[in-house]
Amino acid sequence: MAPIVLPVNVYGMMSYLEPALLFILAITVLGNPFESAMIYSYGLIWLGIVCLLLHGIRQLRGTKNETLGTKAAA
């Protein structure tokens, strides 16, 4: 059986998501206090996640448009 291979960009996205999800878990479930200094580091992490999402959406739209264009040309 062949191993499952994940694209490199999935690993990059997971490296952003892990600290963000740990932050949410710590605040909500574990009841850790939220300090104002945390907003800078976690804000940058969330900004990175938003950038990754926007880039992925643009790539999907570009692929969709290319696929539609090749079908129309055929």
mmCIF file of N, CA, C and O in Angstrom, residues 2-66:
data_model
loop_
_atom_site.group_PDB
_atom_site.id
_atom_site.type_symbol
_atom_site.label_atom_id
_atom_site.label_comp_id
_atom_site.label_asym_id
_atom_site.label_seq_id
_atom_site.Cartn_x
_atom_site.Cartn_y
_atom_site.Cartn_z
ATOM 1 N N ALA A 2 0.573 2.191 -0.867
ATOM 2 C CA ALA A 2 1.373 3.408 -1.010
ATOM 3 C C ALA A 2 1.109 4.365 0.148
ATOM 4 O O ALA A 2 -0.023 4.473 0.627
ATOM 5 N N PRO A 3 2.155 5.066 0.612
ATOM 6 C CA PRO A 3 1.946 6.030 1.697
ATOM 7 C C PRO A 3 1.160 7.243 1.206
ATOM 8 O O PRO A 3 1.197 7.595 0.037
ATOM 9 N N ILE A 4 0.461 7.854 2.126
ATOM 10 C CA ILE A 4 -0.284 9.073 1.818
ATOM 11 C C ILE A 4 0.681 10.242 1.870
ATOM 12 O O ILE A 4 1.396 10.429 2.856
ATOM 13 N N VAL A 5 0.716 11.020 0.811
ATOM 14 C CA VAL A 5 1.628 12.151 0.718
ATOM 15 C C VAL A 5 0.818 13.441 0.779
ATOM 16 O O VAL A 5 -0.107 13.634 -0.004
ATOM 17 N N LEU A 6 1.178 14.295 1.730
ATOM 18 C CA LEU A 6 0.510 15.587 1.850
ATOM 19 C C LEU A 6 1.335 16.657 1.152
ATOM 20 O O LEU A 6 2.566 16.635 1.219
ATOM 21 N N PRO A 7 0.692 17.601 0.505
ATOM 22 C CA PRO A 7 1.432 18.702 -0.108
ATOM 23 C C PRO A 7 2.133 19.547 0.960
ATOM 24 O O PRO A 7 1.693 19.617 2.116
ATOM 25 N N VAL A 8 3.202 20.200 0.567
ATOM 26 C CA VAL A 8 3.987 21.006 1.501
ATOM 27 C C VAL A 8 3.164 22.154 2.071
ATOM 28 O O VAL A 8 3.297 22.496 3.245
ATOM 29 N N ASN A 9 2.265 22.734 1.270
ATOM 30 C CA ASN A 9 1.477 23.865 1.767
ATOM 31 C C ASN A 9 0.531 23.445 2.891
ATOM 32 O O ASN A 9 0.162 24.266 3.722
ATOM 33 N N VAL A 10 0.157 22.165 2.959
ATOM 34 C CA VAL A 10 -0.680 21.689 4.066
ATOM 35 C C VAL A 10 0.120 21.727 5.367
ATOM 36 O O VAL A 10 -0.394 22.129 6.412
ATOM 37 N N TYR A 11 1.380 21.329 5.305
ATOM 38 C CA TYR A 11 2.229 21.406 6.493
ATOM 39 C C TYR A 11 2.406 22.859 6.951
ATOM 40 O O TYR A 11 2.406 23.157 8.133
ATOM 41 N N GLY A 12 2.554 23.760 6.006
ATOM 42 C CA GLY A 12 2.666 25.175 6.355
ATOM 43 C C GLY A 12 1.424 25.700 7.032
ATOM 44 O O GLY A 12 1.492 26.419 8.026
ATOM 45 N N MET A 13 0.263 25.313 6.507
ATOM 46 C CA MET A 13 -0.994 25.756 7.103
ATOM 47 C C MET A 13 -1.166 25.171 8.497
ATOM 48 O O MET A 13 -1.619 25.854 9.413
ATOM 49 N N MET A 14 -0.778 23.921 8.676
ATOM 50 C CA MET A 14 -0.905 23.294 9.999
ATOM 51 C C MET A 14 0.022 23.964 11.010
ATOM 52 O O MET A 14 -0.324 24.066 12.192
ATOM 53 N N SER A 15 1.168 24.466 10.560
ATOM 54 C CA SER A 15 2.065 25.144 11.491
ATOM 55 C C SER A 15 1.487 26.471 11.964
ATOM 56 O O SER A 15 1.848 26.964 13.026
ATOM 57 N N TYR A 16 0.586 27.061 11.177
ATOM 58 C CA TYR A 16 -0.108 28.266 11.613
ATOM 59 C C TYR A 16 -1.312 27.931 12.477
ATOM 60 O O TYR A 16 -1.644 28.632 13.421
ATOM 61 N N LEU A 17 -2.020 26.873 12.119
ATOM 62 C CA LEU A 17 -3.254 26.538 12.826
ATOM 63 C C LEU A 17 -3.016 26.006 14.235
ATOM 64 O O LEU A 17 -3.815 26.263 15.130
ATOM 65 N N GLU A 18 -1.944 25.268 14.430
ATOM 66 C CA GLU A 18 -1.711 24.666 15.743
ATOM 67 C C GLU A 18 -1.648 25.697 16.868
ATOM 68 O O GLU A 18 -2.382 25.569 17.857
ATOM 69 N N PRO A 19 -0.804 26.740 16.782
ATOM 70 C CA PRO A 19 -0.782 27.705 17.889
ATOM 71 C C PRO A 19 -2.090 28.464 18.053
ATOM 72 O O PRO A 19 -2.496 28.784 19.171
ATOM 73 N N ALA A 20 -2.779 28.719 16.941
ATOM 74 C CA ALA A 20 -4.054 29.429 17.031
ATOM 75 C C ALA A 20 -5.096 28.578 17.753
ATOM 76 O O ALA A 20 -5.832 29.076 18.610
ATOM 77 N N LEU A 21 -5.150 27.299 17.430
ATOM 78 C CA LEU A 21 -6.106 26.417 18.094
ATOM 79 C C LEU A 21 -5.733 26.184 19.553
ATOM 80 O O LEU A 21 -6.615 26.094 20.416
ATOM 81 N N LEU A 22 -4.449 26.102 19.848
ATOM 82 C CA LEU A 22 -4.017 25.979 21.240
ATOM 83 C C LEU A 22 -4.391 27.213 22.045
ATOM 84 O O LEU A 22 -4.770 27.122 23.212
ATOM 85 N N PHE A 23 -4.300 28.367 21.434
ATOM 86 C CA PHE A 23 -4.680 29.620 22.089
ATOM 87 C C PHE A 23 -6.170 29.601 22.432
ATOM 88 O O PHE A 23 -6.565 29.921 23.554
ATOM 89 N N ILE A 24 -6.996 29.208 21.467
ATOM 90 C CA ILE A 24 -8.442 29.153 21.707
ATOM 91 C C ILE A 24 -8.758 28.142 22.807
ATOM 92 O O ILE A 24 -9.572 28.407 23.695
ATOM 93 N N LEU A 25 -8.104 26.989 22.763
ATOM 94 C CA LEU A 25 -8.312 25.963 23.778
ATOM 95 C C LEU A 25 -7.899 26.465 25.164
ATOM 96 O O LEU A 25 -8.613 26.263 26.149
ATOM 97 N N ALA A 26 -6.758 27.142 25.245
ATOM 98 C CA ALA A 26 -6.268 27.629 26.535
ATOM 99 C C ALA A 26 -7.203 28.672 27.132
ATOM 100 O O ALA A 26 -7.454 28.678 28.339
ATOM 101 N N ILE A 27 -7.730 29.563 26.312
ATOM 102 C CA ILE A 27 -8.604 30.628 26.804
ATOM 103 C C ILE A 27 -9.974 30.078 27.188
ATOM 104 O O ILE A 27 -10.506 30.396 28.253
ATOM 105 N N THR A 28 -10.546 29.232 26.330
ATOM 106 C CA THR A 28 -11.925 28.783 26.556
ATOM 107 C C THR A 28 -12.026 27.627 27.541
ATOM 108 O O THR A 28 -12.782 27.692 28.499
ATOM 109 N N VAL A 29 -11.272 26.574 27.316
ATOM 110 C CA VAL A 29 -11.427 25.356 28.120
ATOM 111 C C VAL A 29 -10.602 25.420 29.399
ATOM 112 O O VAL A 29 -11.097 25.120 30.488
ATOM 113 N N LEU A 30 -9.347 25.818 29.275
ATOM 114 C CA LEU A 30 -8.451 25.798 30.432
ATOM 115 C C LEU A 30 -8.551 27.049 31.298
ATOM 116 O O LEU A 30 -8.052 27.067 32.415
ATOM 117 N N GLY A 31 -9.167 28.104 30.786
ATOM 118 C CA GLY A 31 -9.376 29.314 31.568
ATOM 119 C C GLY A 31 -8.137 30.139 31.824
ATOM 120 O O GLY A 31 -8.076 30.885 32.806
ATOM 121 N N ASN A 32 -7.131 30.042 30.945
ATOM 122 C CA ASN A 32 -5.938 30.880 31.111
ATOM 123 C C ASN A 32 -6.299 32.343 30.878
ATOM 124 O O ASN A 32 -7.116 32.662 30.012
ATOM 125 N N PRO A 33 -5.690 33.243 31.637
ATOM 126 C CA PRO A 33 -5.991 34.668 31.443
ATOM 127 C C PRO A 33 -5.431 35.176 30.117
ATOM 128 O O PRO A 33 -4.389 34.719 29.654
ATOM 129 N N PHE A 34 -6.141 36.101 29.520
ATOM 130 C CA PHE A 34 -5.706 36.717 28.267
ATOM 131 C C PHE A 34 -4.940 37.981 28.595
ATOM 132 O O PHE A 34 -5.460 38.890 29.221
ATOM 133 N N GLU A 35 -3.687 38.046 28.173
ATOM 134 C CA GLU A 35 -2.853 39.229 28.408
ATOM 135 C C GLU A 35 -2.764 40.034 27.117
ATOM 136 O O GLU A 35 -2.789 39.486 26.022
ATOM 137 N N SER A 36 -2.629 41.344 27.259
ATOM 138 C CA SER A 36 -2.602 42.202 26.079
ATOM 139 C C SER A 36 -1.398 41.933 25.184
ATOM 140 O O SER A 36 -1.464 42.147 23.976
ATOM 141 N N ALA A 37 -0.297 41.448 25.739
ATOM 142 C CA ALA A 37 0.882 41.149 24.926
ATOM 143 C C ALA A 37 0.624 39.981 23.982
ATOM 144 O O ALA A 37 1.274 39.862 22.944
ATOM 145 N N MET A 38 -0.337 39.139 24.317
ATOM 146 C CA MET A 38 -0.641 37.973 23.485
ATOM 147 C C MET A 38 -1.285 38.372 22.162
ATOM 148 O O MET A 38 -1.169 37.651 21.177
ATOM 149 N N ILE A 39 -1.950 39.502 22.139
ATOM 150 C CA ILE A 39 -2.684 39.903 20.940
ATOM 151 C C ILE A 39 -1.738 40.138 19.763
ATOM 152 O O ILE A 39 -2.087 39.877 18.620
ATOM 153 N N TYR A 40 -0.517 40.590 20.037
ATOM 154 C CA TYR A 40 0.433 40.847 18.955
ATOM 155 C C TYR A 40 0.895 39.553 18.302
ATOM 156 O O TYR A 40 0.855 39.414 17.079
ATOM 157 N N SER A 41 1.319 38.603 19.102
ATOM 158 C CA SER A 41 1.818 37.354 18.520
ATOM 159 C C SER A 41 0.697 36.551 17.875
ATOM 160 O O SER A 41 0.837 36.068 16.749
ATOM 161 N N TYR A 42 -0.424 36.406 18.563
ATOM 162 C CA TYR A 42 -1.518 35.637 17.991
ATOM 163 C C TYR A 42 -2.219 36.388 16.869
ATOM 164 O O TYR A 42 -2.751 35.778 15.948
ATOM 165 N N GLY A 43 -2.195 37.691 16.917
ATOM 166 C CA GLY A 43 -2.740 38.484 15.811
ATOM 167 C C GLY A 43 -1.963 38.241 14.527
ATOM 168 O O GLY A 43 -2.546 38.106 13.448
ATOM 169 N N LEU A 44 -0.643 38.148 14.644
ATOM 170 C CA LEU A 44 0.177 37.865 13.466
ATOM 171 C C LEU A 44 -0.065 36.448 12.948
ATOM 172 O O LEU A 44 -0.071 36.211 11.743
ATOM 173 N N ILE A 45 -0.270 35.520 13.860
ATOM 174 C CA ILE A 45 -0.568 34.146 13.439
ATOM 175 C C ILE A 45 -1.892 34.102 12.683
ATOM 176 O O ILE A 45 -1.994 33.492 11.614
ATOM 177 N N TRP A 46 -2.923 34.776 13.219
ATOM 178 C CA TRP A 46 -4.214 34.791 12.539
ATOM 179 C C TRP A 46 -4.124 35.520 11.206
ATOM 180 O O TRP A 46 -4.792 35.160 10.238
ATOM 181 N N LEU A 47 -3.289 36.553 11.140
ATOM 182 C CA LEU A 47 -3.077 37.251 9.869
ATOM 183 C C LEU A 47 -2.455 36.306 8.843
ATOM 184 O O LEU A 47 -2.838 36.308 7.666
ATOM 185 N N GLY A 48 -1.511 35.487 9.284
ATOM 186 C CA GLY A 48 -0.915 34.492 8.395
ATOM 187 C C GLY A 48 -1.934 33.481 7.902
ATOM 188 O O GLY A 48 -1.921 33.086 6.734
ATOM 189 N N ILE A 49 -2.836 33.056 8.789
ATOM 190 C CA ILE A 49 -3.884 32.108 8.398
ATOM 191 C C ILE A 49 -4.807 32.741 7.358
ATOM 192 O O ILE A 49 -5.175 32.109 6.368
ATOM 193 N N VAL A 50 -5.171 33.996 7.563
ATOM 194 C CA VAL A 50 -6.038 34.692 6.603
ATOM 195 C C VAL A 50 -5.339 34.808 5.253
ATOM 196 O O VAL A 50 -5.958 34.578 4.206
ATOM 197 N N CYS A 51 -4.047 35.121 5.262
ATOM 198 C CA CYS A 51 -3.306 35.217 4.001
ATOM 199 C C CYS A 51 -3.267 33.872 3.280
ATOM 200 O O CYS A 51 -3.427 33.813 2.054
ATOM 201 N N LEU A 52 -3.050 32.790 4.021
ATOM 202 C CA LEU A 52 -3.057 31.459 3.414
ATOM 203 C C LEU A 52 -4.423 31.121 2.826
ATOM 204 O O LEU A 52 -4.515 30.560 1.729
ATOM 205 N N LEU A 53 -5.483 31.463 3.533
ATOM 206 C CA LEU A 53 -6.827 31.197 3.030
ATOM 207 C C LEU A 53 -7.122 31.994 1.759
ATOM 208 O O LEU A 53 -7.659 31.454 0.792
ATOM 209 N N LEU A 54 -6.753 33.262 1.760
ATOM 210 C CA LEU A 54 -6.982 34.093 0.579
ATOM 211 C C LEU A 54 -6.191 33.576 -0.619
ATOM 212 O O LEU A 54 -6.694 33.531 -1.742
ATOM 213 N N HIS A 55 -4.956 33.175 -0.373
ATOM 214 C CA HIS A 55 -4.127 32.635 -1.449
ATOM 215 C C HIS A 55 -4.734 31.344 -2.001
ATOM 216 O O HIS A 55 -4.787 31.150 -3.220
ATOM 217 N N GLY A 56 -5.215 30.478 -1.121
ATOM 218 C CA GLY A 56 -5.844 29.239 -1.561
ATOM 219 C C GLY A 56 -7.104 29.488 -2.368
ATOM 220 O O GLY A 56 -7.349 28.825 -3.384
ATOM 221 N N ILE A 57 -7.904 30.458 -1.938
ATOM 222 C CA ILE A 57 -9.132 30.797 -2.665
ATOM 223 C C ILE A 57 -8.799 31.334 -4.049
ATOM 224 O O ILE A 57 -9.424 30.963 -5.048
ATOM 225 N N ARG A 58 -7.767 32.189 -4.126
ATOM 226 C CA ARG A 58 -7.360 32.726 -5.433
ATOM 227 C C ARG A 58 -6.861 31.619 -6.349
ATOM 228 O O ARG A 58 -7.138 31.622 -7.547
ATOM 229 N N GLN A 59 -6.116 30.668 -5.794
ATOM 230 C CA GLN A 59 -5.633 29.559 -6.606
ATOM 231 C C GLN A 59 -6.785 28.698 -7.102
ATOM 232 O O GLN A 59 -6.798 28.277 -8.251
ATOM 233 N N LEU A 60 -7.760 28.437 -6.245
ATOM 234 C CA LEU A 60 -8.911 27.644 -6.665
ATOM 235 C C LEU A 60 -9.702 28.344 -7.758
ATOM 236 O O LEU A 60 -10.140 27.719 -8.716
ATOM 237 N N ARG A 61 -9.883 29.640 -7.621
ATOM 238 C CA ARG A 61 -10.616 30.389 -8.646
ATOM 239 C C ARG A 61 -9.845 30.403 -9.957
ATOM 240 O O ARG A 61 -10.433 30.296 -11.027
ATOM 241 N N GLY A 62 -8.515 30.538 -9.870
ATOM 242 C CA GLY A 62 -7.693 30.519 -11.079
ATOM 243 C C GLY A 62 -7.740 29.175 -11.761
ATOM 244 O O GLY A 62 -7.860 29.076 -12.992
ATOM 245 N N THR A 63 -7.681 28.101 -10.990
ATOM 246 C CA THR A 63 -7.762 26.754 -11.553
ATOM 247 C C THR A 63 -9.129 26.517 -12.168
ATOM 248 O O THR A 63 -9.248 25.931 -13.237
ATOM 249 N N LYS A 64 -10.172 26.997 -11.495
ATOM 250 C CA LYS A 64 -11.531 26.840 -12.004
ATOM 251 C C LYS A 64 -11.684 27.588 -13.323
ATOM 252 O O LYS A 64 -12.249 27.064 -14.281
ATOM 253 N N ASN A 65 -11.156 28.821 -13.389
ATOM 254 C CA ASN A 65 -11.258 29.612 -14.616
ATOM 255 C C ASN A 65 -10.460 28.974 -15.746
ATOM 256 O O ASN A 65 -10.886 28.984 -16.898
ATOM 257 N N GLU A 66 -9.286 28.413 -15.442
ATOM 258 C CA GLU A 66 -8.488 27.754 -16.465
ATOM 259 C C GLU A 66 -9.208 26.522 -16.991
ATOM 260 O O GLU A 66 -9.204 26.249 -18.178
#
